[in-house]
Short mmCIF file of C-alpha atoms in Angstrom, two decimals:
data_model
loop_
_atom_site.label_atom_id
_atom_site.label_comp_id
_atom_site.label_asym_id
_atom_site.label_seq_id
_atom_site.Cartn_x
_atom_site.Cartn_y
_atom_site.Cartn_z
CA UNK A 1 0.80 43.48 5.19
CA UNK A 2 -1.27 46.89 4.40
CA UNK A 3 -5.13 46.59 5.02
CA UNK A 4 -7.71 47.68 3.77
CA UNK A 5 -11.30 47.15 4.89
CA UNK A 6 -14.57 48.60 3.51
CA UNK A 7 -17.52 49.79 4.81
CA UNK A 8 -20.28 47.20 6.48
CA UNK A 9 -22.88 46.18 3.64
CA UNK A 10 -24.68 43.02 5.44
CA UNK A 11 -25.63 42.24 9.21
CA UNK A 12 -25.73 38.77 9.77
CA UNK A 13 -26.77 37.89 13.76
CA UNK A 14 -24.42 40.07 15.88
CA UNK A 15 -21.92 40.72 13.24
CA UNK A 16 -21.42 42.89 9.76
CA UNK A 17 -19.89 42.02 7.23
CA UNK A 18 -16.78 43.78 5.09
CA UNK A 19 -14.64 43.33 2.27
CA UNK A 20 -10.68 43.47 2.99
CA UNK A 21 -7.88 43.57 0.99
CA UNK A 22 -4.74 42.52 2.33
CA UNK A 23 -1.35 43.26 0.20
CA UNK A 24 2.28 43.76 0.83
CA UNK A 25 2.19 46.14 -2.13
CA UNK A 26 2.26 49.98 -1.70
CA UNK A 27 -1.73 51.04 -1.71
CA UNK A 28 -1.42 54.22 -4.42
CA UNK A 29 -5.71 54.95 -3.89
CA UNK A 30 -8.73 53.72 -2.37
CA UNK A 31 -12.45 53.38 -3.01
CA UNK A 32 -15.41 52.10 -2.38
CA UNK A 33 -19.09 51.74 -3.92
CA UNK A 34 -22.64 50.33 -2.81
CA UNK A 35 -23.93 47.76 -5.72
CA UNK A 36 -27.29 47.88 -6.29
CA UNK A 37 -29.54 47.90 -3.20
CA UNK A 38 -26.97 46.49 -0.19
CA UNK A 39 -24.06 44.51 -2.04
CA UNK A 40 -20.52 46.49 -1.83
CA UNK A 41 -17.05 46.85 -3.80
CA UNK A 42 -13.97 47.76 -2.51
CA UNK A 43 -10.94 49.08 -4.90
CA UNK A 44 -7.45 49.66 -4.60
CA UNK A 45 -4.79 50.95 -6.96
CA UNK A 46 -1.41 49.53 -5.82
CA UNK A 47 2.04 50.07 -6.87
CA UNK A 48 2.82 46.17 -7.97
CA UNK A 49 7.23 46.12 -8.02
CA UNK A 50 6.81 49.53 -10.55
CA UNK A 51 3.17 48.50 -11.96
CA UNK A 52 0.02 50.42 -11.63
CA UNK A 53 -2.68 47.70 -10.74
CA UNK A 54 -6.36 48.00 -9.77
CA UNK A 55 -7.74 44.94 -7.73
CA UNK A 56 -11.28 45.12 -6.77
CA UNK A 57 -13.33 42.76 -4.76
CA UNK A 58 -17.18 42.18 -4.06
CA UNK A 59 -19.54 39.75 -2.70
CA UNK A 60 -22.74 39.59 -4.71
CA UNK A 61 -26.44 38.60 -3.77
CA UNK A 62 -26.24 34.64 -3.02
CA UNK A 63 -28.71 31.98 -4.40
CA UNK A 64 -31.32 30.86 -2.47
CA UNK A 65 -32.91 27.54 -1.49
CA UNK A 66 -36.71 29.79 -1.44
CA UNK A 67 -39.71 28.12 -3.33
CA UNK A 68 -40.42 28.37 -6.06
CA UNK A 69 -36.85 27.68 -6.80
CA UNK A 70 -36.83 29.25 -10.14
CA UNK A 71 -38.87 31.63 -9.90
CA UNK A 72 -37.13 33.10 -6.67
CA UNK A 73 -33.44 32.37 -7.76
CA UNK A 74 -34.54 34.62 -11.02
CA UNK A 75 -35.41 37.00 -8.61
CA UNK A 76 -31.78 36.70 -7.39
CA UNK A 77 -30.31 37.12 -10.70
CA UNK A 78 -31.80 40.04 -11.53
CA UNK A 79 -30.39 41.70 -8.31
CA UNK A 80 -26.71 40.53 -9.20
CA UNK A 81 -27.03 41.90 -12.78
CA UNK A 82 -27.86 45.58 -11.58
CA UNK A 83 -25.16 45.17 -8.76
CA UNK A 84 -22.47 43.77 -11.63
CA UNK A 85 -23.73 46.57 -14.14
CA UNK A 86 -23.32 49.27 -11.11
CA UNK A 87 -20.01 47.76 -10.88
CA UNK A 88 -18.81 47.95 -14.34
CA UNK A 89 -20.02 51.45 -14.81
CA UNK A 90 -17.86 52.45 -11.79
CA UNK A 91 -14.87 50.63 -12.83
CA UNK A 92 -15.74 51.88 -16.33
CA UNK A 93 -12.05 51.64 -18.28
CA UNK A 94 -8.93 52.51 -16.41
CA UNK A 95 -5.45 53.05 -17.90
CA UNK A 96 -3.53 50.29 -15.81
CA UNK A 97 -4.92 46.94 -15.86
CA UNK A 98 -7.66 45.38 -13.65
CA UNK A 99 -8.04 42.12 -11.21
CA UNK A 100 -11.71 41.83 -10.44
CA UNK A 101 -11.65 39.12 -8.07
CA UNK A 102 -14.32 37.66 -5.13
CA UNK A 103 -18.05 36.13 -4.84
CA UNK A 104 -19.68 36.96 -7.53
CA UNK A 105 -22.65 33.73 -6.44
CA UNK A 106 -23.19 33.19 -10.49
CA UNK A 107 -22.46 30.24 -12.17
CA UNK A 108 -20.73 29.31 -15.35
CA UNK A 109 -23.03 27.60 -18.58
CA UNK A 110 -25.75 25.50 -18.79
CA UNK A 111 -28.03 28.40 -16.35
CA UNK A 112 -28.20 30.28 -19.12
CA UNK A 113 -31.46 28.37 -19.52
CA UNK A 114 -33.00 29.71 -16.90
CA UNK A 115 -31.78 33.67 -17.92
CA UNK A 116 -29.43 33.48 -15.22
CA UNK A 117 -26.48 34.81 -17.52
CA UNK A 118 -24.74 36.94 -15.11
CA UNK A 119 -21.11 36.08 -16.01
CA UNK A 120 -22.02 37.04 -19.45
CA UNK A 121 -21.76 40.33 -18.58
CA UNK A 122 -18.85 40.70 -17.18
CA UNK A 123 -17.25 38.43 -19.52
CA UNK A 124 -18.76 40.79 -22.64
CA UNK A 125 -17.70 43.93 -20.36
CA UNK A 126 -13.86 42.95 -21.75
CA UNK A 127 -12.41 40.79 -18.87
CA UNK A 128 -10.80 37.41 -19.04
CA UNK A 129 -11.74 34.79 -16.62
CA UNK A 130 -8.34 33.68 -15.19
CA UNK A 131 -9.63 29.75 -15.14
CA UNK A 132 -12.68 30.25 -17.86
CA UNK A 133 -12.44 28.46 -21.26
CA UNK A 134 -13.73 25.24 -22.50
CA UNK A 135 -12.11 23.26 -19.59
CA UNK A 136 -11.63 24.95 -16.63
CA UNK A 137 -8.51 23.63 -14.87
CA UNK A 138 -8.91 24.90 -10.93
CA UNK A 139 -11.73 22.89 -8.93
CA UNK A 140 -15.18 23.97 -7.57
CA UNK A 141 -15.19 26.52 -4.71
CA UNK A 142 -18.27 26.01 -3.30
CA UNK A 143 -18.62 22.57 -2.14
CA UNK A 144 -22.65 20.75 -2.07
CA UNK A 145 -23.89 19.52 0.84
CA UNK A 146 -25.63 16.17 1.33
CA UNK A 147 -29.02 17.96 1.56
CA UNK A 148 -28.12 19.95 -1.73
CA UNK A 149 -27.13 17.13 -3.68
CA UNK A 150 -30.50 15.19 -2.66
CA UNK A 151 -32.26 18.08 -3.84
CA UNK A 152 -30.20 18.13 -7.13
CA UNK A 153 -30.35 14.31 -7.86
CA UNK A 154 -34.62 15.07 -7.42
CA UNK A 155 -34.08 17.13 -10.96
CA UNK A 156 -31.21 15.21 -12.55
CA UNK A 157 -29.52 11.69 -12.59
CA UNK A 158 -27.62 11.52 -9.99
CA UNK A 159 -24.23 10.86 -12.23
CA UNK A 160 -24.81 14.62 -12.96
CA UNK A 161 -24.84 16.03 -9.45
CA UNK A 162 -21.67 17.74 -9.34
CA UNK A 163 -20.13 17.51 -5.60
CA UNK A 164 -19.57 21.33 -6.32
CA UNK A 165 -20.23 24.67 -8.00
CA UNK A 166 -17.93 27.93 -8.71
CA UNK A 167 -19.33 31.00 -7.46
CA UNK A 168 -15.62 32.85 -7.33
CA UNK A 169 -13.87 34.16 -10.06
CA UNK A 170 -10.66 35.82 -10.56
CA UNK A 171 -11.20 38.27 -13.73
CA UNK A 172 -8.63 40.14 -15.87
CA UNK A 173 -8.32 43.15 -18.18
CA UNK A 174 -5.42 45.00 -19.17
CA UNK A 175 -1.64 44.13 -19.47
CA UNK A 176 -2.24 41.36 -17.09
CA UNK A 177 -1.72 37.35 -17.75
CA UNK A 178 -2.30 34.28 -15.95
CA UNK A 179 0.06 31.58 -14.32
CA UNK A 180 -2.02 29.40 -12.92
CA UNK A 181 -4.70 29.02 -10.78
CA UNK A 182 -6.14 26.83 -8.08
CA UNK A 183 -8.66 26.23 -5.28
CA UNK A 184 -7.22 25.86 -1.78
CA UNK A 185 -9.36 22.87 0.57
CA UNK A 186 -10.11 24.56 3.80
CA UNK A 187 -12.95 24.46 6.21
CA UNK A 188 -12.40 27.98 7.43
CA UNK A 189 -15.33 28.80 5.14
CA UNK A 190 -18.15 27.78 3.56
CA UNK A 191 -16.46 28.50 -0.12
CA UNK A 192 -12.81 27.13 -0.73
CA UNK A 193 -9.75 29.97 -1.66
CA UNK A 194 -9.16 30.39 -4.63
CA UNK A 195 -5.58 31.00 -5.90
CA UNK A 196 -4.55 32.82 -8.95
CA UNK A 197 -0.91 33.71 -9.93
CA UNK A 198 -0.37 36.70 -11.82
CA UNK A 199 2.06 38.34 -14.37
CA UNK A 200 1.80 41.95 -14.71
CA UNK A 201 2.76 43.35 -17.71
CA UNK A 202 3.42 40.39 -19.98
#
């Protein structure tokens, strides 16, 4: 497999944290770009069996459990909107399609009450989310804790505390189509992998 790592953008204890792309595809060009005030991206063009095809990956400000809950996780939002409109703009719109894939930490829907519309953007940017539409077919990636779903059912009956959220998204622009997706059940993190199968060039 060819590797490619990007500079650190977080210390966390003794260690820093990277993005890394890992592909058995020729890597054509590589890049990299700080979002907003310490989030990263990391690009690569490959060469995908005679295919051109950017894939770039990120991992955006996280929620947090701070109070006031609102008020600080609007705080949050804000800082993933100018790291997602810092990555657009360096994206901006390539000839050969696009597979914008990682932790973006924004949720689908009904947080739109709260202004926290992140995946709007991206979404009105011109990409496809690989498992979006009315019905959503992979499971959650992020799976709640006990302690967060006590803190949920304190807001909302408890039939409606969801045993998980998505905060990763595979997204798509270009000649690019979907097979199918899915999320992988691992504890080798605290999120779950998710899976997308590809078509380039439909």
């Amino acid at each position: 497999m060819n590797h490619v790592s990007s500079l650190p953008y977080v210390a966390y204890g003794n260690s820093q944290w990277v993005l890394t792309i890992l592909t058995r595809y020729p890597v054509l060009y590589v890049d990299q770009r700080l979002l907003g005030a310490n989030r990263r991206a990391l690009r690569v063009l490959l060469n995908v069996k005679g295919h051109r095809v950017n894939f770039v990956t990120m991992h955006l400000t996280p929620y947090t459990n701070e109070h006031p809950l609102k008020e600080a996780n609007q705080i949050r939002s804000d800082l993933r909107k100018r790291e997602i409109k810092d990555l657009l703009e360096w994206i901006g719109t390539p000839p050969d399609p696009v597979v914008l894939l990682g932790d973006f930490n924004m949720l689908r829907g009904a947080v739109r009450l709260w202004g926290l519309n992140e995946y709007s953007l991206v979404t009105s940017a011109g990409y496809t989310d690989a498992d979006g539409g009315f019905l959503p077919t992979n499971s959650d990636t992020f799976p709640l804790d006990e302690e967060a779903k006590h803190r949920a059912s304190e807001k909302l009956p408890e039939f409606l505390v969801p045993s998980g959220i998505t905060l990763d998204y595979v997204f798509l622009a270009g000649k690019i189509s979907v097979l199918s997706t899915d999320v992988l059940k691992s504890d080798a993190s605290d999120h779950y992998p998710l899976l997308a199968r590809l078509r380039v060039g439909y």
